[in-house]
């Protein structure tokens, strides 16, 4: 990601995070449409899972401006998700679910440049998840 893309994601994050409940709801809705079998992975306290997702998103955005922190976060996420045996196609679908959720929730509240930066951030995050843990 470029410095400008990182700046765009980080500067728009407060607006995105203000909608975190809707964003997480829409993300999981789209995720389960894209990857119906993934629903079985989410047993137990689903509200807690949504909070963990929102926290992970916040940590990711905070860490973007420090490449080393961002890579460490990515490796940690790859390790924690390794047990799910997600392949690149699964991760592309998860990325699409998050990108679609962002579009659903934010609509025109994000500029085209901000949307493109978010899409790149999501794609890069999924690339890190695809890397060997």
Short mmCIF file of N, CA, C and O in Angstrom, two decimals:
data_model
loop_
_atom_site.label_atom_id
_atom_site.label_comp_id
_atom_site.label_asym_id
_atom_site.label_seq_id
_atom_site.Cartn_x
_atom_site.Cartn_y
_atom_site.Cartn_z
N UNK A 1 0.84 -1.19 0.00
CA UNK A 1 0.00 0.00 0.00
C UNK A 1 0.88 1.24 0.00
O UNK A 1 1.94 1.25 0.61
N UNK A 2 0.39 2.26 -0.63
CA UNK A 2 1.12 3.53 -0.64
C UNK A 2 0.83 4.28 0.66
O UNK A 2 -0.15 4.00 1.36
N UNK A 3 1.68 5.26 0.94
CA UNK A 3 1.46 6.11 2.12
C UNK A 3 0.13 6.84 2.02
O UNK A 3 -0.57 7.00 3.02
N UNK A 4 -0.23 7.27 0.82
CA UNK A 4 -1.51 7.97 0.63
C UNK A 4 -2.69 7.03 0.92
O UNK A 4 -3.67 7.45 1.54
N UNK A 5 -2.60 5.78 0.49
CA UNK A 5 -3.68 4.82 0.75
C UNK A 5 -3.80 4.56 2.26
O UNK A 5 -4.92 4.52 2.78
N UNK A 6 -2.67 4.42 2.92
CA UNK A 6 -2.70 4.21 4.37
C UNK A 6 -3.35 5.41 5.05
O UNK A 6 -4.21 5.27 5.93
N UNK A 7 -2.94 6.60 4.65
CA UNK A 7 -3.52 7.82 5.23
C UNK A 7 -5.03 7.87 5.00
O UNK A 7 -5.79 8.21 5.92
N UNK A 8 -5.48 7.50 3.81
CA UNK A 8 -6.92 7.52 3.50
C UNK A 8 -7.69 6.54 4.38
O UNK A 8 -8.77 6.86 4.88
N UNK A 9 -7.16 5.34 4.55
CA UNK A 9 -7.82 4.34 5.40
C UNK A 9 -7.86 4.84 6.84
O UNK A 9 -8.91 4.83 7.49
N UNK A 10 -6.72 5.30 7.33
CA UNK A 10 -6.67 5.71 8.72
C UNK A 10 -7.52 6.96 8.98
O UNK A 10 -8.16 7.05 10.03
N UNK A 11 -7.54 7.89 8.04
CA UNK A 11 -8.32 9.11 8.27
C UNK A 11 -9.83 8.86 8.16
O UNK A 11 -10.62 9.60 8.75
N UNK A 12 -10.23 7.82 7.47
CA UNK A 12 -11.66 7.52 7.34
C UNK A 12 -12.13 6.48 8.37
O UNK A 12 -13.32 6.20 8.48
N UNK A 13 -11.18 5.96 9.14
CA UNK A 13 -11.52 4.87 10.05
C UNK A 13 -12.56 5.24 11.09
O UNK A 13 -13.44 4.43 11.40
N UNK A 14 -12.50 6.43 11.63
CA UNK A 14 -13.49 6.83 12.66
C UNK A 14 -14.91 6.73 12.10
O UNK A 14 -15.83 6.27 12.79
N UNK A 15 -15.10 7.14 10.87
CA UNK A 15 -16.43 7.04 10.24
C UNK A 15 -16.84 5.59 10.07
O UNK A 15 -17.99 5.23 10.28
N UNK A 16 -15.89 4.75 9.67
CA UNK A 16 -16.18 3.33 9.48
C UNK A 16 -16.47 2.68 10.83
O UNK A 16 -17.47 1.96 10.99
N UNK A 17 -15.62 2.94 11.82
CA UNK A 17 -15.77 2.29 13.11
C UNK A 17 -17.03 2.74 13.84
O UNK A 17 -17.58 1.99 14.64
N UNK A 18 -17.51 3.93 13.54
CA UNK A 18 -18.77 4.40 14.14
C UNK A 18 -19.94 3.50 13.72
O UNK A 18 -20.96 3.44 14.40
N UNK A 19 -19.75 2.77 12.63
CA UNK A 19 -20.78 1.87 12.10
C UNK A 19 -20.40 0.41 12.31
O UNK A 19 -20.87 -0.47 11.59
N UNK A 20 -19.56 0.13 13.32
CA UNK A 20 -19.01 -1.22 13.46
C UNK A 20 -20.07 -2.30 13.64
O UNK A 20 -19.91 -3.39 13.12
N UNK A 21 -21.15 -2.01 14.34
CA UNK A 21 -22.18 -3.03 14.52
C UNK A 21 -22.80 -3.41 13.18
O UNK A 21 -22.94 -4.60 12.87
N UNK A 22 -23.14 -2.41 12.39
CA UNK A 22 -23.70 -2.68 11.07
C UNK A 22 -22.66 -3.35 10.16
O UNK A 22 -22.99 -4.27 9.41
N UNK A 23 -21.43 -2.87 10.25
CA UNK A 23 -20.38 -3.43 9.41
C UNK A 23 -20.15 -4.91 9.71
O UNK A 23 -20.08 -5.73 8.78
N UNK A 24 -20.05 -5.26 10.98
CA UNK A 24 -19.82 -6.67 11.31
C UNK A 24 -21.02 -7.52 10.92
O UNK A 24 -20.86 -8.63 10.42
N UNK A 25 -22.21 -7.00 11.14
CA UNK A 25 -23.42 -7.74 10.76
C UNK A 25 -23.43 -8.01 9.26
O UNK A 25 -23.68 -9.13 8.82
N UNK A 26 -23.13 -6.97 8.47
CA UNK A 26 -23.12 -7.12 7.01
C UNK A 26 -21.97 -8.02 6.54
O UNK A 26 -22.12 -8.80 5.61
N UNK A 27 -20.81 -7.91 7.22
CA UNK A 27 -19.68 -8.76 6.84
C UNK A 27 -20.05 -10.23 6.98
O UNK A 27 -19.85 -11.02 6.05
N UNK A 28 -20.59 -10.60 8.13
CA UNK A 28 -20.92 -12.02 8.32
C UNK A 28 -22.05 -12.46 7.42
O UNK A 28 -22.06 -13.60 6.93
N UNK A 29 -23.01 -11.60 7.14
CA UNK A 29 -24.06 -11.93 6.19
C UNK A 29 -23.45 -12.26 4.83
O UNK A 29 -23.75 -13.31 4.24
N UNK A 30 -22.56 -11.40 4.35
CA UNK A 30 -21.93 -11.64 3.05
C UNK A 30 -20.96 -12.82 3.09
O UNK A 30 -20.86 -13.58 2.13
N UNK A 31 -20.26 -12.97 4.21
CA UNK A 31 -19.34 -14.10 4.34
C UNK A 31 -20.08 -15.42 4.21
O UNK A 31 -19.66 -16.32 3.49
N UNK A 32 -21.21 -15.52 4.90
CA UNK A 32 -21.98 -16.77 4.86
C UNK A 32 -22.63 -17.00 3.50
O UNK A 32 -22.88 -18.13 3.12
N UNK A 33 -22.88 -15.92 2.75
CA UNK A 33 -23.36 -16.09 1.37
C UNK A 33 -22.23 -16.57 0.47
O UNK A 33 -22.43 -17.43 -0.38
N UNK A 34 -21.05 -15.98 0.65
CA UNK A 34 -19.88 -16.34 -0.16
C UNK A 34 -19.34 -17.72 0.18
O UNK A 34 -18.91 -18.46 -0.68
N UNK A 35 -19.31 -18.02 1.49
CA UNK A 35 -18.74 -19.28 1.99
C UNK A 35 -19.74 -19.93 2.96
O UNK A 35 -19.57 -19.87 4.17
N UNK A 36 -20.79 -20.55 2.44
CA UNK A 36 -21.83 -21.10 3.31
C UNK A 36 -21.30 -22.07 4.37
O UNK A 36 -21.79 -22.09 5.50
N UNK A 37 -20.27 -22.83 4.03
CA UNK A 37 -19.72 -23.79 4.99
C UNK A 37 -19.02 -23.12 6.17
O UNK A 37 -18.80 -23.75 7.20
N UNK A 38 -18.69 -21.84 6.03
CA UNK A 38 -17.99 -21.15 7.12
C UNK A 38 -18.89 -20.93 8.33
O UNK A 38 -18.39 -20.74 9.44
N UNK A 39 -20.17 -20.99 8.13
CA UNK A 39 -21.10 -20.77 9.25
C UNK A 39 -20.83 -21.76 10.40
O UNK A 39 -20.92 -21.41 11.57
N UNK A 40 -20.41 -22.96 10.07
CA UNK A 40 -20.16 -23.98 11.09
C UNK A 40 -18.97 -23.63 11.98
O UNK A 40 -18.81 -24.17 13.07
N UNK A 41 -18.11 -22.73 11.51
CA UNK A 41 -16.94 -22.34 12.29
C UNK A 41 -17.28 -21.39 13.44
O UNK A 41 -16.46 -21.17 14.32
N UNK A 42 -18.48 -20.84 13.41
CA UNK A 42 -18.86 -19.81 14.38
C UNK A 42 -19.91 -20.34 15.34
O UNK A 42 -21.07 -19.99 15.27
N UNK A 43 -19.46 -21.15 16.24
CA UNK A 43 -20.34 -21.70 17.27
C UNK A 43 -20.08 -20.93 18.56
O UNK A 43 -19.02 -20.38 18.78
N UNK A 44 -21.05 -20.89 19.41
CA UNK A 44 -20.83 -20.24 20.70
C UNK A 44 -21.26 -18.79 20.70
O UNK A 44 -22.30 -18.43 20.16
N UNK A 45 -20.43 -17.96 21.28
CA UNK A 45 -20.75 -16.56 21.53
C UNK A 45 -20.50 -15.72 20.29
O UNK A 45 -19.44 -15.12 20.12
N UNK A 46 -21.50 -15.65 19.40
CA UNK A 46 -21.33 -14.93 18.15
C UNK A 46 -21.19 -13.43 18.36
O UNK A 46 -20.39 -12.79 17.67
N UNK A 47 -21.90 -12.81 19.32
CA UNK A 47 -21.63 -11.38 19.58
C UNK A 47 -20.17 -11.13 19.96
O UNK A 47 -19.59 -10.12 19.55
N UNK A 48 -19.57 -12.03 20.72
CA UNK A 48 -18.16 -11.88 21.08
C UNK A 48 -17.28 -12.00 19.83
O UNK A 48 -16.28 -11.30 19.69
N UNK A 49 -17.65 -12.89 18.91
CA UNK A 49 -16.92 -13.03 17.66
C UNK A 49 -16.97 -11.73 16.86
O UNK A 49 -15.97 -11.29 16.30
N UNK A 50 -18.12 -11.11 16.82
CA UNK A 50 -18.25 -9.84 16.09
C UNK A 50 -17.37 -8.76 16.72
O UNK A 50 -16.75 -7.97 16.02
N UNK A 51 -17.30 -8.75 18.05
CA UNK A 51 -16.43 -7.80 18.75
C UNK A 51 -14.98 -8.07 18.43
O UNK A 51 -14.19 -7.14 18.23
N UNK A 52 -14.59 -9.35 18.39
CA UNK A 52 -13.21 -9.69 18.05
C UNK A 52 -12.88 -9.23 16.63
O UNK A 52 -11.78 -8.73 16.37
N UNK A 53 -13.83 -9.40 15.72
CA UNK A 53 -13.62 -8.96 14.34
C UNK A 53 -13.41 -7.44 14.31
O UNK A 53 -12.48 -6.95 13.67
N UNK A 54 -14.25 -6.71 15.01
CA UNK A 54 -14.12 -5.24 15.04
C UNK A 54 -12.80 -4.83 15.66
O UNK A 54 -12.13 -3.90 15.17
N UNK A 55 -12.39 -5.51 16.71
CA UNK A 55 -11.09 -5.21 17.35
C UNK A 55 -9.93 -5.52 16.42
O UNK A 55 -8.95 -4.76 16.35
N UNK A 56 -10.03 -6.62 15.68
CA UNK A 56 -8.99 -6.97 14.72
C UNK A 56 -8.90 -5.92 13.62
O UNK A 56 -7.82 -5.52 13.21
N UNK A 57 -10.04 -5.45 13.18
CA UNK A 57 -10.06 -4.42 12.14
C UNK A 57 -9.40 -3.15 12.66
O UNK A 57 -8.57 -2.54 11.97
N UNK A 58 -9.71 -2.76 13.88
CA UNK A 58 -9.11 -1.56 14.48
C UNK A 58 -7.60 -1.72 14.62
O UNK A 58 -6.83 -0.81 14.28
N UNK A 59 -7.16 -2.86 15.10
CA UNK A 59 -5.73 -3.11 15.27
C UNK A 59 -5.01 -3.09 13.92
O UNK A 59 -3.89 -2.57 13.81
N UNK A 60 -5.64 -3.63 12.92
CA UNK A 60 -5.06 -3.65 11.58
C UNK A 60 -4.88 -2.23 11.06
O UNK A 60 -3.81 -1.88 10.55
N UNK A 61 -5.90 -1.42 11.19
CA UNK A 61 -5.82 -0.05 10.70
C UNK A 61 -4.76 0.74 11.47
O UNK A 61 -3.96 1.47 10.88
N UNK A 62 -4.72 0.57 12.79
CA UNK A 62 -3.70 1.26 13.59
C UNK A 62 -2.29 0.85 13.18
O UNK A 62 -1.39 1.67 13.14
N UNK A 63 -2.11 -0.43 12.88
CA UNK A 63 -0.78 -0.94 12.57
C UNK A 63 -0.29 -0.68 11.16
O UNK A 63 0.88 -0.92 10.85
N UNK A 64 -1.15 -0.16 10.30
CA UNK A 64 -0.78 0.01 8.89
C UNK A 64 0.39 0.95 8.67
O UNK A 64 1.16 0.77 7.73
N UNK A 65 0.53 1.96 9.50
CA UNK A 65 1.57 2.96 9.26
C UNK A 65 2.96 2.47 9.67
O UNK A 65 3.95 3.10 9.37
N UNK A 66 3.02 1.34 10.35
CA UNK A 66 4.30 0.75 10.74
C UNK A 66 4.38 -0.63 10.08
O UNK A 66 3.72 -1.58 10.51
N UNK A 67 5.19 -0.72 9.02
CA UNK A 67 5.25 -1.95 8.22
C UNK A 67 5.57 -3.17 9.07
O UNK A 67 4.98 -4.23 8.87
N UNK A 68 6.48 -3.03 10.03
CA UNK A 68 6.84 -4.18 10.86
C UNK A 68 5.65 -4.63 11.71
O UNK A 68 5.36 -5.83 11.78
N UNK A 69 4.97 -3.69 12.33
CA UNK A 69 3.78 -4.03 13.14
C UNK A 69 2.70 -4.66 12.27
O UNK A 69 2.05 -5.63 12.69
N UNK A 70 2.54 -4.12 11.08
CA UNK A 70 1.51 -4.64 10.17
C UNK A 70 1.84 -6.08 9.78
O UNK A 70 0.95 -6.94 9.76
N UNK A 71 3.10 -6.36 9.48
CA UNK A 71 3.51 -7.72 9.13
C UNK A 71 3.34 -8.67 10.32
O UNK A 71 2.89 -9.80 10.15
N UNK A 72 3.70 -8.21 11.52
CA UNK A 72 3.53 -9.05 12.71
C UNK A 72 2.05 -9.37 12.94
O UNK A 72 1.70 -10.51 13.26
N UNK A 73 1.21 -8.37 12.77
CA UNK A 73 -0.23 -8.59 12.92
C UNK A 73 -0.71 -9.59 11.87
O UNK A 73 -1.46 -10.51 12.19
N UNK A 74 -0.26 -9.42 10.64
CA UNK A 74 -0.64 -10.34 9.58
C UNK A 74 -0.21 -11.77 9.86
O UNK A 74 -0.99 -12.71 9.66
N UNK A 75 1.01 -11.94 10.36
CA UNK A 75 1.48 -13.30 10.69
C UNK A 75 0.65 -13.89 11.83
O UNK A 75 0.33 -15.08 11.82
N UNK A 76 0.32 -13.07 12.81
CA UNK A 76 -0.51 -13.56 13.92
C UNK A 76 -1.88 -13.98 13.44
O UNK A 76 -2.41 -15.02 13.86
N UNK A 77 -2.46 -13.19 12.55
CA UNK A 77 -3.77 -13.56 12.00
C UNK A 77 -3.67 -14.83 11.16
O UNK A 77 -4.56 -15.68 11.21
N UNK A 78 -2.59 -14.96 10.41
CA UNK A 78 -2.40 -16.18 9.61
C UNK A 78 -2.31 -17.40 10.52
O UNK A 78 -2.93 -18.44 10.24
N UNK A 79 -1.57 -17.28 11.62
CA UNK A 79 -1.47 -18.41 12.56
C UNK A 79 -2.82 -18.73 13.18
O UNK A 79 -3.20 -19.90 13.27
N UNK A 80 -3.54 -17.71 13.61
CA UNK A 80 -4.82 -17.97 14.28
C UNK A 80 -5.89 -18.51 13.34
O UNK A 80 -6.81 -19.18 13.77
N UNK A 81 -5.74 -18.22 12.04
CA UNK A 81 -6.71 -18.71 11.06
C UNK A 81 -6.26 -19.99 10.35
O UNK A 81 -7.02 -20.56 9.58
N UNK A 82 -5.03 -20.43 10.60
CA UNK A 82 -4.50 -21.60 9.91
C UNK A 82 -5.36 -22.84 10.14
O UNK A 82 -5.52 -23.68 9.24
N UNK A 83 -5.93 -22.96 11.32
CA UNK A 83 -6.74 -24.15 11.64
C UNK A 83 -7.98 -24.28 10.76
O UNK A 83 -8.60 -25.33 10.70
N UNK A 84 -8.35 -23.19 10.08
CA UNK A 84 -9.54 -23.23 9.22
C UNK A 84 -9.23 -23.72 7.82
O UNK A 84 -10.15 -23.91 7.02
N UNK A 85 -7.94 -23.90 7.50
CA UNK A 85 -7.53 -24.39 6.19
C UNK A 85 -8.14 -23.58 5.04
O UNK A 85 -8.69 -24.15 4.09
N UNK A 86 -8.06 -22.27 5.15
CA UNK A 86 -8.60 -21.41 4.11
C UNK A 86 -7.64 -21.35 2.94
O UNK A 86 -6.45 -21.15 3.11
N UNK A 87 -8.18 -21.52 1.75
CA UNK A 87 -7.34 -21.41 0.56
C UNK A 87 -7.48 -19.99 -0.02
O UNK A 87 -8.27 -19.18 0.47
N UNK A 88 -6.73 -19.70 -1.05
CA UNK A 88 -6.75 -18.34 -1.63
C UNK A 88 -8.15 -17.97 -2.13
O UNK A 88 -8.55 -16.81 -2.02
N UNK A 89 -8.87 -18.93 -2.69
CA UNK A 89 -10.22 -18.64 -3.16
C UNK A 89 -11.13 -18.27 -1.99
O UNK A 89 -11.92 -17.32 -2.09
N UNK A 90 -11.02 -18.99 -0.88
CA UNK A 90 -11.80 -18.67 0.31
C UNK A 90 -11.48 -17.25 0.79
O UNK A 90 -12.39 -16.49 1.16
N UNK A 91 -10.20 -16.91 0.80
CA UNK A 91 -9.78 -15.60 1.28
C UNK A 91 -10.24 -14.49 0.34
O UNK A 91 -10.59 -13.40 0.78
N UNK A 92 -10.27 -14.77 -0.96
CA UNK A 92 -10.81 -13.79 -1.91
C UNK A 92 -12.30 -13.55 -1.63
O UNK A 92 -12.79 -12.42 -1.70
N UNK A 93 -13.00 -14.62 -1.30
CA UNK A 93 -14.42 -14.48 -0.99
C UNK A 93 -14.62 -13.72 0.32
O UNK A 93 -15.53 -12.89 0.44
N UNK A 94 -13.76 -13.97 1.29
CA UNK A 94 -13.83 -13.22 2.56
C UNK A 94 -13.53 -11.75 2.32
O UNK A 94 -14.19 -10.86 2.89
N UNK A 95 -12.54 -11.47 1.46
CA UNK A 95 -12.23 -10.08 1.12
C UNK A 95 -13.43 -9.42 0.45
O UNK A 95 -13.80 -8.29 0.80
N UNK A 96 -14.05 -10.13 -0.48
CA UNK A 96 -15.22 -9.58 -1.17
C UNK A 96 -16.35 -9.32 -0.17
O UNK A 96 -17.05 -8.31 -0.27
N UNK A 97 -16.51 -10.21 0.81
CA UNK A 97 -17.55 -10.02 1.83
C UNK A 97 -17.29 -8.74 2.62
O UNK A 97 -18.22 -7.96 2.88
N UNK A 98 -16.05 -8.50 2.99
CA UNK A 98 -15.73 -7.29 3.76
C UNK A 98 -15.85 -6.04 2.89
O UNK A 98 -16.41 -5.02 3.32
N UNK A 99 -15.38 -6.12 1.66
CA UNK A 99 -15.50 -4.98 0.76
C UNK A 99 -16.96 -4.64 0.48
O UNK A 99 -17.36 -3.47 0.46
N UNK A 100 -17.78 -5.65 0.32
CA UNK A 100 -19.21 -5.43 0.08
C UNK A 100 -19.88 -4.86 1.32
O UNK A 100 -20.72 -3.95 1.23
N UNK A 101 -19.50 -5.36 2.49
CA UNK A 101 -20.06 -4.83 3.74
C UNK A 101 -19.69 -3.36 3.90
O UNK A 101 -20.54 -2.54 4.30
N UNK A 102 -18.46 -3.01 3.60
CA UNK A 102 -18.05 -1.61 3.67
C UNK A 102 -18.89 -0.75 2.74
O UNK A 102 -19.36 0.32 3.11
N UNK A 103 -19.11 -1.24 1.53
CA UNK A 103 -19.93 -0.52 0.56
C UNK A 103 -21.37 -0.38 1.05
O UNK A 103 -21.97 0.69 0.94
N UNK A 104 -21.92 -1.48 1.58
CA UNK A 104 -23.29 -1.46 2.10
C UNK A 104 -23.46 -0.40 3.18
O UNK A 104 -24.43 0.36 3.18
N UNK A 105 -22.54 -0.40 4.11
CA UNK A 105 -22.68 0.42 5.31
C UNK A 105 -22.26 1.87 5.06
O UNK A 105 -22.92 2.80 5.53
N UNK A 106 -21.19 2.05 4.32
CA UNK A 106 -20.65 3.40 4.14
C UNK A 106 -21.23 4.12 2.94
O UNK A 106 -21.30 5.34 2.95
N UNK A 107 -21.62 3.38 1.92
CA UNK A 107 -22.19 4.00 0.73
C UNK A 107 -21.34 5.15 0.23
O UNK A 107 -20.14 5.01 0.03
N UNK A 108 -21.95 6.33 0.09
CA UNK A 108 -21.26 7.51 -0.40
C UNK A 108 -20.48 8.24 0.68
O UNK A 108 -19.88 9.28 0.42
N UNK A 109 -20.48 7.72 1.90
CA UNK A 109 -19.75 8.37 2.99
C UNK A 109 -18.24 8.22 2.82
O UNK A 109 -17.47 8.95 3.45
N UNK A 110 -17.81 7.29 1.97
CA UNK A 110 -16.40 7.17 1.62
C UNK A 110 -16.23 7.67 0.19
O UNK A 110 -17.03 7.34 -0.69
N UNK A 111 -15.18 8.45 -0.01
CA UNK A 111 -14.88 8.91 -1.37
C UNK A 111 -14.41 7.72 -2.21
O UNK A 111 -14.02 6.68 -1.66
N UNK A 112 -14.44 7.87 -3.51
CA UNK A 112 -13.91 6.78 -4.36
C UNK A 112 -12.45 6.44 -4.02
O UNK A 112 -12.07 5.26 -4.04
N UNK A 113 -11.66 7.44 -3.67
CA UNK A 113 -10.27 7.21 -3.30
C UNK A 113 -10.17 6.43 -1.99
O UNK A 113 -9.35 5.52 -1.84
N UNK A 114 -11.03 6.78 -1.02
CA UNK A 114 -11.05 6.05 0.25
C UNK A 114 -11.50 4.61 0.04
O UNK A 114 -10.91 3.68 0.60
N UNK A 115 -12.52 4.43 -0.78
CA UNK A 115 -13.01 3.08 -1.07
C UNK A 115 -11.91 2.25 -1.72
O UNK A 115 -11.69 1.09 -1.33
N UNK A 116 -11.20 2.81 -2.68
CA UNK A 116 -10.11 2.09 -3.34
C UNK A 116 -9.01 1.74 -2.33
O UNK A 116 -8.46 0.64 -2.36
N UNK A 117 -8.71 2.67 -1.42
CA UNK A 117 -7.68 2.41 -0.40
C UNK A 117 -8.13 1.30 0.54
O UNK A 117 -7.33 0.41 0.89
N UNK A 118 -9.39 1.32 0.96
CA UNK A 118 -9.91 0.25 1.82
C UNK A 118 -9.86 -1.09 1.09
O UNK A 118 -9.49 -2.10 1.68
N UNK A 119 -10.25 -1.09 -0.17
CA UNK A 119 -10.21 -2.34 -0.93
C UNK A 119 -8.79 -2.89 -1.02
O UNK A 119 -8.57 -4.10 -0.91
N UNK A 120 -7.81 -2.02 -1.21
CA UNK A 120 -6.42 -2.45 -1.26
C UNK A 120 -5.98 -2.97 0.10
O UNK A 120 -5.28 -3.98 0.19
N UNK A 121 -6.39 -2.31 1.17
CA UNK A 121 -6.03 -2.76 2.52
C UNK A 121 -6.60 -4.14 2.80
O UNK A 121 -5.92 -5.02 3.34
N UNK A 122 -7.84 -4.35 2.43
CA UNK A 122 -8.49 -5.66 2.62
C UNK A 122 -7.75 -6.72 1.80
O UNK A 122 -7.47 -7.81 2.30
N UNK A 123 -7.44 -6.41 0.57
CA UNK A 123 -6.74 -7.37 -0.29
C UNK A 123 -5.37 -7.71 0.30
O UNK A 123 -4.96 -8.88 0.33
N UNK A 124 -4.66 -6.70 0.81
CA UNK A 124 -3.35 -6.95 1.39
C UNK A 124 -3.47 -7.79 2.66
O UNK A 124 -2.66 -8.69 2.89
N UNK A 125 -4.46 -7.52 3.45
CA UNK A 125 -4.68 -8.31 4.68
C UNK A 125 -4.94 -9.77 4.31
O UNK A 125 -4.38 -10.67 4.94
N UNK A 126 -5.74 -10.01 3.31
CA UNK A 126 -6.03 -11.39 2.91
C UNK A 126 -4.79 -12.07 2.35
O UNK A 126 -4.61 -13.27 2.53
N UNK A 127 -3.94 -11.32 1.68
CA UNK A 127 -2.66 -11.88 1.21
C UNK A 127 -1.81 -12.34 2.39
O UNK A 127 -1.18 -13.39 2.34
N UNK A 128 -1.81 -11.55 3.45
CA UNK A 128 -1.05 -11.95 4.65
C UNK A 128 -1.65 -13.20 5.27
O UNK A 128 -0.94 -14.07 5.75
N UNK A 129 -2.97 -13.30 5.25
CA UNK A 129 -3.62 -14.50 5.81
C UNK A 129 -3.30 -15.73 4.97
O UNK A 129 -3.28 -16.85 5.48
N UNK A 130 -3.07 -15.52 3.68
CA UNK A 130 -2.77 -16.64 2.79
C UNK A 130 -1.33 -17.12 2.94
O UNK A 130 -1.01 -18.26 2.56
N UNK A 131 -0.48 -16.28 3.50
CA UNK A 131 0.93 -16.64 3.66
C UNK A 131 1.07 -17.75 4.72
O UNK A 131 0.27 -17.81 5.65
N UNK A 132 2.06 -18.59 4.56
CA UNK A 132 2.25 -19.65 5.56
C UNK A 132 2.47 -19.04 6.94
O UNK A 132 3.19 -18.06 7.08
N UNK A 133 1.81 -19.63 7.92
CA UNK A 133 1.94 -19.14 9.30
C UNK A 133 3.23 -19.60 9.82
O UNK A 133 4.00 -19.44 10.48
#
